[in-house]
Amino acid sequence: MTTQTTWKGTFYDGRSLIPQAVSIFVEQTGLTFQLASGIHQHWPYAQIQQTQGRYSGEEVRLEHGTGLCETLVIPNANILLAIHEIGREEASHFHHPGTRRKRVYWTVAAALAALPIVYAIFTWGVPSLAGPITAAIPISWETKLGKFVQQEFTEEDEVCQDPKLNKTIESIMDRLLKPMNERSYQFQVTVVDSPMVNAMAAPGGYLIVFRGLLQDTDSPEELAGVLAHEIQHVMLRHGMRLIVQHVSMAFIIAALSGDASGMLSYGFQAAQTLQALSYSREAENQADEQGLALLQQAGINPEGMMSFFDKLGEDEEDSSPFRYFSTHPPTTERRDHLEDLESANSMHYREFSVGQDWEMTRDLCGTESGENE
Ligand SMILES: [Zn+2]
């Protein structure tokens, strides 16, 4: 009897939970298969870890890589016999079905584990898994969600349409984004005509700046400091993570599977979460530190970021719920930390000119604009 060399299985890329049917060839050195995209995969036996398929009735689960690794699930456990037969010593770390033990309840677990992250949610709960779940959400889904969140915030208030203002903000964004070569997000800034002194980052790169904050800035460097901080919240997926921690299971399953239907209601839920909750101290520190690094890479003087912190510190008694940086840590502490970081790696900065008077530019939005001319 010849050994069966081709087996049917399902491939998961580790980033989404979208299954791909594959035909797996058992070869002497490893497993080979081709994805729908045409990409040819070869997994040497030494790089494969068998994480499931030791008990009767269980599917065989093979993982490749680290972290949220690539996975093959093979329903027919006899593939293990073929792997042993063909791979020999190289495949000796795979379980041999001849030594199977019977444990029926594992079949139930196996069915759940077909969706590995959902299984993990049931086992450990959502909060401790917010990181890996966020990492598994496809960027395309996050971007669609972000667009809906942005719409939730900009519907009632008027969006500032002044072309001069928008062009100026675009030029600041261009300068900030230039050093970031590999970017998964297309950033977009919307200025909302509202007196709130606030700015926020919706998932997927949709930044929202409220007029109140814009008018509080005294230089393009100050606005660049705020934008750099918000860009890093997006890059670090802080908003997405906060949303994952606080929304329903249905949302998470839809997000992981890339299911776009019903996005509108999720957009509302997500916007509410972003508005009502604040980031952790750790997340704010990260966005500060990496925001500072971004300013430095772009050659923009971080003094603007720090002077804006000073201004916020002065308003610290202001109890407005919309105050920017309303979260811990206190702004003075954050400012001191940034100053230390900056002086440790100080450099020469060119003055940032937007080609026109800043005070005039920042006032181009909203009811107060144009009145003093
Ligand atoms: Zn922040």
CSV table of C-alpha atoms in Angstrom, one decimal, residues 12 19 24 36-37 66 75 122 124 186-187 195 205 208 222 228 238 268 298 320-321 330 345 361 366:
chain,number,residue,atom,x,y,z
A,12,TYR,CA,-5.3,30.7,8.3
A,19,PRO,CA,-10.2,30.3,6.0
A,24,ILE,CA,-1.2,19.9,1.3
A,36,ALA,CA,-5.5,31.0,-3.7
A,37,SER,CA,-3.3,34.1,-4.4
A,66,THR,CA,5.7,33.0,16.0
A,75,PRO,CA,-9.5,17.2,9.6
A,122,PHE,CA,-14.2,32.1,25.9
A,124,TRP,CA,-9.5,34.0,29.1
A,186,GLN,CA,-4.1,56.8,4.6
A,187,PHE,CA,-4.3,59.7,7.1
A,195,PRO,CA,-15.4,75.1,20.6
A,205,GLY,CA,-6.2,57.1,10.2
A,208,ILE,CA,-10.5,64.9,14.0
A,222,GLU,CA,2.2,73.2,18.2
A,228,ALA,CA,2.1,63.6,15.7
A,238,HIS,CA,-4.9,52.3,20.5
A,268,PHE,CA,-21.8,54.4,16.5
A,298,ALA,CA,10.4,65.2,10.3
A,320,SER,CA,-14.6,70.7,30.8
A,321,PRO,CA,-15.1,67.0,29.9
A,330,PRO,CA,-0.7,65.0,34.5
A,345,ASN,CA,18.8,63.4,21.5
A,361,THR,CA,-4.6,80.6,9.4
A,366,GLY,CA,-15.8,78.8,12.1
